XYZ file of C-alpha atoms in Angstrom:
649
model
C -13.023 21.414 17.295
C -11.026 18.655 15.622
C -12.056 17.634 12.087
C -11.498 14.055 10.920
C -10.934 12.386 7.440
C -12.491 8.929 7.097
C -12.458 6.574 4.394
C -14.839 4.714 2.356
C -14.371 1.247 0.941
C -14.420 1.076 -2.923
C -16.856 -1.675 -2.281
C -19.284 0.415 -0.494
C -18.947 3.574 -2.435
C -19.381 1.595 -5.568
C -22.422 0.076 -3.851
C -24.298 3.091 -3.006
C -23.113 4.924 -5.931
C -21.267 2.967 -8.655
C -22.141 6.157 -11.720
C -21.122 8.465 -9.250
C -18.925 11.113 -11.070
C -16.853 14.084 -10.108
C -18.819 17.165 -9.418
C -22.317 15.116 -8.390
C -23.593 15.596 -4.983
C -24.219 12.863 -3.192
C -27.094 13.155 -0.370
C -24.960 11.110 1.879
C -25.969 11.471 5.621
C -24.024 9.237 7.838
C -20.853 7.295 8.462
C -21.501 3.409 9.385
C -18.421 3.084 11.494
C -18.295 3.503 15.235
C -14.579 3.150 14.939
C -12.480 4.899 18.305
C -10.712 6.621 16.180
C -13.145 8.964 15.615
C -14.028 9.827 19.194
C -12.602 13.363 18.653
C -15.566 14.130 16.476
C -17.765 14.705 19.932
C -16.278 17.995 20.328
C -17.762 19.062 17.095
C -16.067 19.489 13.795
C -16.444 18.310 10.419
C -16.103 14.318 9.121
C -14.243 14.022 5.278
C -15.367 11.366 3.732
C -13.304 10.381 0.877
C -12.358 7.332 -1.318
C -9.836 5.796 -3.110
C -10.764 5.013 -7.274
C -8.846 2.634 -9.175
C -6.348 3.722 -12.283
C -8.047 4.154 -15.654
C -6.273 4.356 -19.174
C -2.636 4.616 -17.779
C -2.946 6.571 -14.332
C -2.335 6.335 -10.738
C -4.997 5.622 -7.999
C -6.824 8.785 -7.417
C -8.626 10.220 -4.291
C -11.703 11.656 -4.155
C -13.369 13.755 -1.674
C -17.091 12.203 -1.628
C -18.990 14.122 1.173
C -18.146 16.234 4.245
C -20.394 15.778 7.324
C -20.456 18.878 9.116
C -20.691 18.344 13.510
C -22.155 14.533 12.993
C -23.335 12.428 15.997
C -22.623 9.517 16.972
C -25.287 7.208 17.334
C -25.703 3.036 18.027
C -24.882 2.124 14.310
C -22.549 5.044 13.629
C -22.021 9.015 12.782
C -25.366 10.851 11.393
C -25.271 14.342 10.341
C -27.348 16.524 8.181
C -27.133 15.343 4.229
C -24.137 15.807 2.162
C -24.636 19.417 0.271
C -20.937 19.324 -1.585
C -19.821 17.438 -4.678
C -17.714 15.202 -5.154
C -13.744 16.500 -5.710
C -10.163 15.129 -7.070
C -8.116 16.218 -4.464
C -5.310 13.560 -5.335
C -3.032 16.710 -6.178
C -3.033 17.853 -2.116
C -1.703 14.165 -1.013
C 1.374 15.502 -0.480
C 0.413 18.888 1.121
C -1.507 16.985 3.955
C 0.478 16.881 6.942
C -2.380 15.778 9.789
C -2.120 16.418 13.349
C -0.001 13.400 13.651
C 2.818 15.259 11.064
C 2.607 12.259 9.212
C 1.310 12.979 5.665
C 0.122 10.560 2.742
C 1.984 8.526 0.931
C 3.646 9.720 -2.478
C 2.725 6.364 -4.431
C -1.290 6.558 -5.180
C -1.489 2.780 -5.014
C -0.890 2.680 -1.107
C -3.297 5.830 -0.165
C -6.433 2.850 0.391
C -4.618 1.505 3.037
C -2.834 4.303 4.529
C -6.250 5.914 5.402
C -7.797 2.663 6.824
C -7.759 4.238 10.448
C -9.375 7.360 10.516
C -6.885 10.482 10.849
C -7.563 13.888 12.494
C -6.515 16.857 10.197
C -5.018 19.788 11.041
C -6.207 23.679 10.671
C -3.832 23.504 7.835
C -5.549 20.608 5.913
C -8.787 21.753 6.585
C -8.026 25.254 5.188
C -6.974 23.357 2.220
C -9.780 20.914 1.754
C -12.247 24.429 2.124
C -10.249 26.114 -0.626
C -10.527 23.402 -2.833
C -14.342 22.919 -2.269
C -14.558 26.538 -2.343
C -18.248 28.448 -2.778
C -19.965 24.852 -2.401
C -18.468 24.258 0.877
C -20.305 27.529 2.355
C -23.370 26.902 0.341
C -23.475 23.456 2.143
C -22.895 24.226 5.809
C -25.703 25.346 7.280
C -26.151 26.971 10.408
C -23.215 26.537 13.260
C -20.983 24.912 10.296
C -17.005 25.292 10.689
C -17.161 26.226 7.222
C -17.825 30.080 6.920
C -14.750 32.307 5.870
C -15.327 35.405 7.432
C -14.235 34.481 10.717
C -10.279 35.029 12.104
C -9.834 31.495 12.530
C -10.763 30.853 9.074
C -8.478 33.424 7.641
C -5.780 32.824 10.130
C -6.085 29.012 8.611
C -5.499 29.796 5.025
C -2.867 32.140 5.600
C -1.195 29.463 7.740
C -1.489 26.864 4.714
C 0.143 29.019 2.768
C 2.855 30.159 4.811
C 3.633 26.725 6.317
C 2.881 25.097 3.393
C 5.421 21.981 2.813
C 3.655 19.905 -0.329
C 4.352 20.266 -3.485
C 4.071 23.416 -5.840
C 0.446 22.413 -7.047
C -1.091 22.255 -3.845
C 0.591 25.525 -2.904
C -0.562 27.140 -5.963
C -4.161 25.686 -5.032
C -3.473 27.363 -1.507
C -2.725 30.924 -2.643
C -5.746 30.900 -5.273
C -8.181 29.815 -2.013
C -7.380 33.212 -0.847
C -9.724 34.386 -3.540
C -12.482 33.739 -1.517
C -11.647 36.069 1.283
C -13.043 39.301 1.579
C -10.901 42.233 2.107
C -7.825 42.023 5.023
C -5.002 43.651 5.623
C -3.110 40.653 6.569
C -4.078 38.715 3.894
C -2.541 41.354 1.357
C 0.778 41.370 3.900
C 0.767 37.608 2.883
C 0.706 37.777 -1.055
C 3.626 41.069 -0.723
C 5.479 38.600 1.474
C 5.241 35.716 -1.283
C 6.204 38.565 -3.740
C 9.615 40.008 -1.591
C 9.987 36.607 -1.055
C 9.530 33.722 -3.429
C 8.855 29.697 -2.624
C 8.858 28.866 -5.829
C 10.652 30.605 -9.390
C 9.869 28.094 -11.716
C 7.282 29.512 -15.160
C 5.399 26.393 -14.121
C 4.348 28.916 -11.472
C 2.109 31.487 -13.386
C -1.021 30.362 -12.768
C -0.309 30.944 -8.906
C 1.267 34.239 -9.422
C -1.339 35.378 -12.195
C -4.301 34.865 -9.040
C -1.731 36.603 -6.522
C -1.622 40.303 -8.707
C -5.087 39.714 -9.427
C -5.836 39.602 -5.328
C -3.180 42.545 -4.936
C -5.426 44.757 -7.701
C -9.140 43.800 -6.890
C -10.098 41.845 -3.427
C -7.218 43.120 -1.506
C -6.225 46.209 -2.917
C -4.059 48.682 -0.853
C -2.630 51.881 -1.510
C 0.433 50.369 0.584
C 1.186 48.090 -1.521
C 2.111 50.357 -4.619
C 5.822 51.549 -2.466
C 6.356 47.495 -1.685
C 5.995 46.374 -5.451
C 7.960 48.770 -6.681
C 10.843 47.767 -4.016
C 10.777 44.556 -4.880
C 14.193 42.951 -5.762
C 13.861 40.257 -8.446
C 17.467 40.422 -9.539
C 17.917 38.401 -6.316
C 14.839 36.406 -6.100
C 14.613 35.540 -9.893
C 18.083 36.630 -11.121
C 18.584 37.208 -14.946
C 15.755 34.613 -16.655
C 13.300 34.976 -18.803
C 10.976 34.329 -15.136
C 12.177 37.668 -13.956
C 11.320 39.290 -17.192
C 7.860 38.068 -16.948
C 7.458 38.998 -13.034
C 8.335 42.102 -14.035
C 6.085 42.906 -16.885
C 2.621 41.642 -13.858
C 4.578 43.939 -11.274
C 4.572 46.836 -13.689
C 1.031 46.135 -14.695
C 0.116 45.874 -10.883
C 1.615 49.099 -9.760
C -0.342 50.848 -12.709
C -3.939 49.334 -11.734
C -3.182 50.814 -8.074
C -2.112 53.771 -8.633
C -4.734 54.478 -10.862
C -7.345 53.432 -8.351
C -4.728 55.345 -5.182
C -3.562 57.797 -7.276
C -1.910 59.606 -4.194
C -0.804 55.945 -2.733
C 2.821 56.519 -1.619
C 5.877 55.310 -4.056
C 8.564 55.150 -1.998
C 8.828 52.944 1.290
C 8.788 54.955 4.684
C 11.895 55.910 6.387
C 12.106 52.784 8.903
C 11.304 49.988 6.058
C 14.044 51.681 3.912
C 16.390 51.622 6.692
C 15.672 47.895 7.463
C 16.076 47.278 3.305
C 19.659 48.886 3.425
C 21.054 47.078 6.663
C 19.620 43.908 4.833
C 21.484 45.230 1.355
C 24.753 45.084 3.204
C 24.350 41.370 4.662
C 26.189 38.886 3.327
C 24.456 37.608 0.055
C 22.907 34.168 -0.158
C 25.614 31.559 -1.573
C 24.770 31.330 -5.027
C 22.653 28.561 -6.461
C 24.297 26.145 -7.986
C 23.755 22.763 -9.892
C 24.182 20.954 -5.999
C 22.381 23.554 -4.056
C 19.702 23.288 -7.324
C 19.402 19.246 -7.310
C 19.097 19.583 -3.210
C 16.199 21.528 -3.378
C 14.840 18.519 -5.669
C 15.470 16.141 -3.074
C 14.095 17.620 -0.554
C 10.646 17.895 -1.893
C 10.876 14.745 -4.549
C 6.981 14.924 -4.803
C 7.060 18.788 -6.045
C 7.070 19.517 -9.454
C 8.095 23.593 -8.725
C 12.085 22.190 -8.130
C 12.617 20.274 -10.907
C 10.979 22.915 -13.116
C 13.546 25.630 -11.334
C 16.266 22.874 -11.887
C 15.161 23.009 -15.878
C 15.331 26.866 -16.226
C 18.650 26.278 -14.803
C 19.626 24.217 -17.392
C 18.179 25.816 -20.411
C 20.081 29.079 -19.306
C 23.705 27.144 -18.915
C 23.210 25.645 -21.989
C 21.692 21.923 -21.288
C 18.666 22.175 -23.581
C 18.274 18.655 -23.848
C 17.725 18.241 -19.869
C 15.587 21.070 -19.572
C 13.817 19.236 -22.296
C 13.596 16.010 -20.648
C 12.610 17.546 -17.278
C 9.655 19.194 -18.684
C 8.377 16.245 -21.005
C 8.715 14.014 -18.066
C 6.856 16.514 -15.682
C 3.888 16.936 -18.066
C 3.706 13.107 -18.745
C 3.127 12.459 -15.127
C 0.549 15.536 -14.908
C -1.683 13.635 -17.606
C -1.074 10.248 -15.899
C 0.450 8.511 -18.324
C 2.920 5.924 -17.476
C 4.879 4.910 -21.161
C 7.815 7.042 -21.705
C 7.704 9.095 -25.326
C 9.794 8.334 -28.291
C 11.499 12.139 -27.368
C 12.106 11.091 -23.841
C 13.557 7.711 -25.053
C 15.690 9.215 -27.779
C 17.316 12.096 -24.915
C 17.961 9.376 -22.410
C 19.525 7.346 -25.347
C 21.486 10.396 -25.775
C 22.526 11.787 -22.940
C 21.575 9.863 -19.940
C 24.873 8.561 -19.385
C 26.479 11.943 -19.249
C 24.160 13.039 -16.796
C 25.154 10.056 -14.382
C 29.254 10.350 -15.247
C 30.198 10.451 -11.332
C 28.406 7.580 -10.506
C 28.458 5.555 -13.700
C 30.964 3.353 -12.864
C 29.248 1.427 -10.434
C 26.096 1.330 -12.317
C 24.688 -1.457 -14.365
C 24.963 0.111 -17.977
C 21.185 1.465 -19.670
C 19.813 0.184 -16.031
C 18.679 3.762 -14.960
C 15.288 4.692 -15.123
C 13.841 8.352 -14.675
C 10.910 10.044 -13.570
C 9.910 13.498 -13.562
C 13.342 14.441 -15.532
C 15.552 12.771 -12.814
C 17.221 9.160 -11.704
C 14.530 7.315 -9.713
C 15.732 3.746 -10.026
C 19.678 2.191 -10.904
C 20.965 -1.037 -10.596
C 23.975 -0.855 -8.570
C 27.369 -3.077 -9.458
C 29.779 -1.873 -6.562
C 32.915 -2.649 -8.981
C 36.464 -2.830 -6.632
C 37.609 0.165 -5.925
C 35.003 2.227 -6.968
C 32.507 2.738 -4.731
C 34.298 4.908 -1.827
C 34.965 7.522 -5.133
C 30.637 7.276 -5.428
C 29.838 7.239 -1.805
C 27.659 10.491 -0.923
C 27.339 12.113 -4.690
C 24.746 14.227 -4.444
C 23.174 12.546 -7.457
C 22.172 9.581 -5.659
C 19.534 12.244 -3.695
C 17.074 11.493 -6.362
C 16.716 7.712 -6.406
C 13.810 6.121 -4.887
C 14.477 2.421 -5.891
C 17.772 0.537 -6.405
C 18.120 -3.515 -7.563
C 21.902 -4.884 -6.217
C 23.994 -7.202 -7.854
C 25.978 -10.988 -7.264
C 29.367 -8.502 -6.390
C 31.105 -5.698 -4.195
C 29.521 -4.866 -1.275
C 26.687 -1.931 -1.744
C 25.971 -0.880 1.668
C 28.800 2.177 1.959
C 26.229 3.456 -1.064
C 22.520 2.434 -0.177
C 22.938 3.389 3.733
C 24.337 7.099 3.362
C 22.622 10.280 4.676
C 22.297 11.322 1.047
C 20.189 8.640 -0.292
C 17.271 9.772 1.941
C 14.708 9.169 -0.401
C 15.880 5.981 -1.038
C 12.573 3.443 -0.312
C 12.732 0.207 -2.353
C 15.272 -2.004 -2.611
C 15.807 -5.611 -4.786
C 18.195 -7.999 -3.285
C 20.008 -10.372 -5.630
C 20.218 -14.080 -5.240
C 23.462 -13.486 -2.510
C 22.613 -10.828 0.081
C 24.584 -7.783 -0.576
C 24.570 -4.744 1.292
C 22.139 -6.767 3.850
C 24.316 -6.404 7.080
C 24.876 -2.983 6.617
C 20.947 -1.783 6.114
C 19.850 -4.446 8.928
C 22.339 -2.095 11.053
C 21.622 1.311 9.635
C 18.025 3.511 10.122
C 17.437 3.911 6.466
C 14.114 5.473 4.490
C 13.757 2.031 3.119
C 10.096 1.411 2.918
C 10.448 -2.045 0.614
C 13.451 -4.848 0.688
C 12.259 -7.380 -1.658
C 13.550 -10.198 -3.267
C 15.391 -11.602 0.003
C 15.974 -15.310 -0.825
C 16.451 -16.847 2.791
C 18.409 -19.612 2.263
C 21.490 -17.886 1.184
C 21.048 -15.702 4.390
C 20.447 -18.657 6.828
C 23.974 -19.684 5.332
C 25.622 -17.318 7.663
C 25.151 -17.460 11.766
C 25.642 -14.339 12.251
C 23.341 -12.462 9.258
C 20.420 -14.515 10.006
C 20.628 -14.154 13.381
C 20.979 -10.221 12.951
C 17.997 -10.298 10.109
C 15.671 -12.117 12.380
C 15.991 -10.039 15.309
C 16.316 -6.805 13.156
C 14.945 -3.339 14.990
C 16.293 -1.045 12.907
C 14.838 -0.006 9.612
C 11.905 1.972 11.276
C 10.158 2.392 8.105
C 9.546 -0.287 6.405
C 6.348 -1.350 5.346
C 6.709 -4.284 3.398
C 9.580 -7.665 3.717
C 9.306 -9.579 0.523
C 11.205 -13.292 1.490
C 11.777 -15.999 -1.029
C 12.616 -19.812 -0.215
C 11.743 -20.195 3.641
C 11.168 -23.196 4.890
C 7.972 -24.024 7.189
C 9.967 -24.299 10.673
C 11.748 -20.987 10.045
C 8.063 -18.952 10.379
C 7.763 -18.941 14.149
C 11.182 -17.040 13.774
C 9.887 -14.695 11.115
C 6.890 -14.343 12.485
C 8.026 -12.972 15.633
C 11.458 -11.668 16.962
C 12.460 -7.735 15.130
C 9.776 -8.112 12.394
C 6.583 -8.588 14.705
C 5.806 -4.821 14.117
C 2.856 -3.168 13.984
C 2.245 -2.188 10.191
C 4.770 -3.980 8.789
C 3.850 -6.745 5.690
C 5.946 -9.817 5.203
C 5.332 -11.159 1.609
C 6.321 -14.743 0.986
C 7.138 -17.079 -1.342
C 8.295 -20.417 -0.727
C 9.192 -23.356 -2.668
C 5.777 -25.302 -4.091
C 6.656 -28.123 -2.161
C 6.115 -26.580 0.714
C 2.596 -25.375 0.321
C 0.811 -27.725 2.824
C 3.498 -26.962 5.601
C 3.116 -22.958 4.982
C -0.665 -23.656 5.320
C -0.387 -24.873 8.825
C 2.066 -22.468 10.092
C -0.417 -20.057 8.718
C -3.066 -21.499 10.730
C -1.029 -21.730 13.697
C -0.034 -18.076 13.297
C -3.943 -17.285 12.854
C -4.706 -19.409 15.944
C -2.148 -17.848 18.001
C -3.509 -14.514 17.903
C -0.721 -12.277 16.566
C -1.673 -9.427 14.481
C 1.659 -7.967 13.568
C 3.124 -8.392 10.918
C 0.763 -9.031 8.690
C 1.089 -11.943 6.635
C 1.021 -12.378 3.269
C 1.533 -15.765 1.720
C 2.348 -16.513 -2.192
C 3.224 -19.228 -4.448
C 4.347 -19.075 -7.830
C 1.262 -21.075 -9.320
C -0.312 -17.973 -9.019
C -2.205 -18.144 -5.451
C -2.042 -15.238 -2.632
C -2.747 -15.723 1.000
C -3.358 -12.995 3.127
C -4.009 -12.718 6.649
C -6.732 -9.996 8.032
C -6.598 -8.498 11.315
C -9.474 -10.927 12.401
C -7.195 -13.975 11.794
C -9.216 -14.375 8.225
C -7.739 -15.834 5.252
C -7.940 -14.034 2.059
C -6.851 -15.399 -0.699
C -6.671 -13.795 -4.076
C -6.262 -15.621 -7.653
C -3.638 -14.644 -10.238
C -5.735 -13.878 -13.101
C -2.979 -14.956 -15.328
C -2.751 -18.414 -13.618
C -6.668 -18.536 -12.081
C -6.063 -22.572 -12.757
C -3.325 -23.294 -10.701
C -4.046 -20.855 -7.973
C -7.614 -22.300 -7.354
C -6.097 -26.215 -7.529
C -2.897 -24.930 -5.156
C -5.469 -23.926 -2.240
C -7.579 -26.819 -2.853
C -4.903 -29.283 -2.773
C -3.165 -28.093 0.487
C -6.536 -28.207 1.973
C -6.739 -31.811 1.608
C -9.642 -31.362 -1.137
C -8.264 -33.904 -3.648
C -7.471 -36.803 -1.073
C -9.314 -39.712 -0.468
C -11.764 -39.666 2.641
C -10.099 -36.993 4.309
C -11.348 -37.884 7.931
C -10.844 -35.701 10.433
C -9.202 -33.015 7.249
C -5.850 -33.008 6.853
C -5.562 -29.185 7.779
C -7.031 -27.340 10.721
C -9.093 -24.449 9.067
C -10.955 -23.336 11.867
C -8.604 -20.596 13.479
C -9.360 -18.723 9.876
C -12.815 -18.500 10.503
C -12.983 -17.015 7.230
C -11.929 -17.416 4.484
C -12.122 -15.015 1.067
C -11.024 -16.610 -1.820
C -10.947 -13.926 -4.603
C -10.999 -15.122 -8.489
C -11.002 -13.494 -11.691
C -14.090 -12.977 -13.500
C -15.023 -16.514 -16.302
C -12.876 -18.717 -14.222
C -15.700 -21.290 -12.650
C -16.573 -21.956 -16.157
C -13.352 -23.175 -17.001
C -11.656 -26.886 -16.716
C -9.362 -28.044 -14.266
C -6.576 -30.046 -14.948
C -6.993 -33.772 -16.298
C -6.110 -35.862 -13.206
C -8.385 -33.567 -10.725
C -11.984 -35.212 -10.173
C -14.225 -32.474 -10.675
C -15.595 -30.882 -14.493
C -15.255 -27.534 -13.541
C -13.001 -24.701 -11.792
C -16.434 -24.159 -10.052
C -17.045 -27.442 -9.120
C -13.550 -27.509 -7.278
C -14.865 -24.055 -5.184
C -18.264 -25.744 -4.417
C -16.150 -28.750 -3.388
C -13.460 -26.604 -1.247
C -17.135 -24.610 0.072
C -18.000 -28.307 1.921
C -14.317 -29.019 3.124
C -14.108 -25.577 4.898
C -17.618 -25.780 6.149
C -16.484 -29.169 7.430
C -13.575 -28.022 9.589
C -15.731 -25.358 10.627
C -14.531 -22.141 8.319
C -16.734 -20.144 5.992
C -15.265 -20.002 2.709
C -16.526 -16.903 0.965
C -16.433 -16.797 -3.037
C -15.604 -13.584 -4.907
C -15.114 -12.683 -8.475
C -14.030 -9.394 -9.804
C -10.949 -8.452 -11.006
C -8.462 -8.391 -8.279
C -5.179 -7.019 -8.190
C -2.634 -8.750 -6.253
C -2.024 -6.727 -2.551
C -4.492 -4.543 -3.687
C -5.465 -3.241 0.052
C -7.751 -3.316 2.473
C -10.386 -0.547 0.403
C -10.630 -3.442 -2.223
C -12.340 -5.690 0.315
């Protein structure tokens, strides 16, 4: 039986329960949606309702888990099930141990989970396992008869050992995984699982305690075994943990493990049987795992850049070869992040100061100098100057593994850097004015997820490069194209050709002058019927257009320039000029349009030359033009964020 997760608009959550806090139950019984995406949910299973809340004093978007409906029904107006019994739950910190049936998991930036969860996703055994553990005792207090969310069943257990043993997210969610097994009652293969974890270790880091203080504790009281005593005692952490203070410590809870068992077994056996020591000595004379080192160390980072566990190995590393002052930085930076805050400390500043530099000495020289920014006690962003002769001595360091964001410069040619195998988690890039490194990502498959700053008239300079960026297939994963200067006959040719791709946003921002023309290939684009990509239209005065997947208009206010935004929409839609018969712009293929402003804005007065008293005299004015050409204009206040997603509307 497939389970689903679903998510709730902010606007409706905040509706039906704006004081809603973590840990309050809400009585929720239904799902208003009769969306095909959830047509696996008539095979049974469970619905997860959950919803995206904004940042507060310094944080990231976080995502709550608001209600589970357990085997709902679908009826005319939507799913029905009996009431919510679970509170509500942060379960931000499992984004990145999610996987779904698809494979494809959530993304690592919080500010992109609202619309990444707009369809509804089914979960697999893995993430439901998960999502049990973290609800825990309220989950099976909740579930009523027939529920999927008992725990003494095989598939249950067989669940949670499989999110631990397949587990790919990052060390907190794993560490959340293994304490879930706390709930299960006694089974032999769940205590094979936490001696497996022991023999062999995911994680090493001291960050780690927590999850290895629950795993003796399991060992010793739920799932004791007089088995176990002859496995601890075998256990090898000179080449699991080698010669750290870590191993010291494992120690001390194996020694304190073995006693509680044998005092409970004293007979238990001490010494492995015949066969497992004979498989322990042919292993013995293997050849020995190559040795970690800084490259093999930094590797492990990359591969899992949203886990804290390899960074934190990295730091013990570091402290033990004598580079106290990165260890330091790793772990100040780690903990920062943890609480959410987003300024840098003067102790972070003052190492970076310091020693950054030295850290980045084989790539330095084609970096902008003080340019490099990092997170989590690693380079996340650099600002590349591909000096002559330089860059085939940079090309592939291992050190470019960490970065997540670049910006390129007027010179040298960056692509030999920004398209290698090595920068995999490379996903945001800033053009300069001239397009360097263009060609060679338009022709590569790279991570990117972002290429912004792409002013298009220096690109429709050369034949060949606009041709090849117009009709670009490549780049399978990018989300969003963020184009500068384009004129108002080049958007048939942007809209369509290699960037008419399903889930793809095209961001832009051309010249003021320009407005009214953008306006009417944005209507034209609406009228056409086109739904990929997704448009969304800017102007520096401090206006946002946005297309919806209905062929709406939404557009959202700059609160810093609320004026000039409101005046910008009004005067391309013909508002200001005299006895505008038949209107000067076609609004009716919007059918809608949203026009989002900051809060204490009506109030205010527009600019001298414009007619009307008021900012809200202008919207009640640009109300009667749209009702005119036959679109509803729809009048929001609130304080809107720029792109801020489909959950914020």
């Amino acid at each position: 039986m497939p389970s689903m997760m679903a998510i709730v608009s902010r606007k409706v959550f905040e509706g039906a329960a704006r004081a809603a806090a973590v840990g309050d139950v809400l009585p929720n019984d239904g799902y208003r949606s009769t969306h095909r995406a959830l047509e696996p949910l008539t095979a049974g299973g469970s619905m997860y309702l959950v919803t995206v809340r904004p940042p507060r004093d310094g944080s990231g978007h976080r995502l709550w888990l608001v209600s589970v409906l357990r085997e709902p029904r679908l009826a005319a107006d939507g799913w029905h099930a009996a009431a919510n019994q679970v509170p509500i739950k942060d379960i931000t910190e499992l984004r990145g141990a999610m996987r779904f049936a698809s494979g494809n998991g959530l993304p690592e930036d919080t500010s992109r989970l609202g619309m990444s969860l707009q369809t509804p996703r089914v979960l697999s055994d893995a993430d439901v396992a998960l999502l049990e553990g973290v609800l825990g005792a309220d989950a099976s207090a909740g579930s009523g008869a027939g529920a999927s969310s008992a725990i003494d069943t095989n598939d249950d257990v067989a669940a949670m050992l499989a999110a631990v043993a397949e587990h790919p997210g990052p060390s907190a969610a794993y560490t959340q995984a293994v304490c879930a097994l706390e709930r299960l009652p006694r089974d032999a293969r769940v205590a094979e699982a936490l001696l497996e974890i022991v023999e062999a270790p995911r994680y090493t880091a001291q960050s780690m305690k927590p999850m290895w203080r629950s795993l003796f504790e399991q060992l010793v009281e739920s799932q004791a075994d007089p088995r176990s005593v002859a496995r601890l005692i075998a256990v090898d952490l000179a080449r699991t943990f080698g010669a750290t203070n870590m191993s010291r410590w494992m120690a001390e809870q194996i020694g304190e493990a073995v006693s509680a068992l044998l005092e409970r077994y004293p007979s238990a056996p001490r010494v492995l049987p015949p066969d497992a020591l004979a498989a322990r000595a042919a292993a013995a004379v293997r050849p020995e795992r190559e040795p970690q080192t800084e490259d093999h160390l930094l590797a492990a980072v990359a591969e899992t850049l949203d886990d804290d566990g390899p960074r934190l190995v990295y730091a013990d590393a570091a402290a033990e070869r004598g580079d106290a002052a990165r260890a330091e930085l790793i772990h100040l930076q780690v903990e920062r992040a943890r609480r959410g805050e987003q300024a840098p400390s003067d102790a972070e500043e003052k190492l970076l100061r310091k020693h950054a530099k030295r850290w980045l000495e084989p790539i330095a020289s084609v970096l902008i100098k003080d340019s490099w920014e990092f997170e989590r006690g690693f380079v996340d962003h650099v600002q590349i100057y591909p000096r002559k002769g330089k860059v085939a001595e940079v090309v592939g360091h291992p050190l470019w593994s960490t970065v997540r964001s670049v910006r390129l410069s007027e010179a040298g040619d960056p692509g030999p850097i920004i398209t290698h195998p090595v920068m995999r988690n490379l996903q945001v890039v800033h053009m300069w004015t001239y397009p360097r490194g263009l060609a060679a990502l338009l022709d590569s498959d790279a991570p990117l997820r972002e290429l912004r700053g792409l002013y298009l008239p220096k690109v429709a300079r050369d034949e060949a490069l606009y041709g090849a960026f117009v009709g670009c297939k490549r780049l399978p994963q990018l989300e969003l194209l963020e184009i500068s200067g384009a004129r108002p006959e080049q958007a048939r040719e942007l809209f369509g050709g290699g960037w008419a791709r399903p889930g793809l946003q095209m961001v832009l921002d051309p010249p003021f002058y320009d407005f009214k023309g953008w306006w009417r290939e944005l209507a034209a684009y609406a009228r056409s019927g086109a739904r990929a990509p997704q448009i969304i239209f800017t102007s520096r005065d401090g206006s946002e257009i946005e297309l919806d997947e209905q062929g709406g208009a939404l557009c959202t206010v700059d609160p810093e320039q609320a004026g000039d935004g409101i005046h910008s929409i009004a005067l391309a839609c013909g508002l200001y000029e005299d006895n505008p018969q038949p209107p000067p712009l076609d609004l009716s293929p919007f059918g809608r349009v949203v026009l989002r402003i900051p809060p204490g804005v009506m109030k205010d007065k527009p600019p001298a030359w414009v007619k009307y008293k008021t900012n809200g005299a202008v919207v009640e004015g640009l109300k009667k033009h749209c009702a005119a050409a036959g679109a509803e204009l729809e009048v929001r206040e609130g304080s809107w964020s720029l792109r801020a997603g489909r959950d914020e509307w």
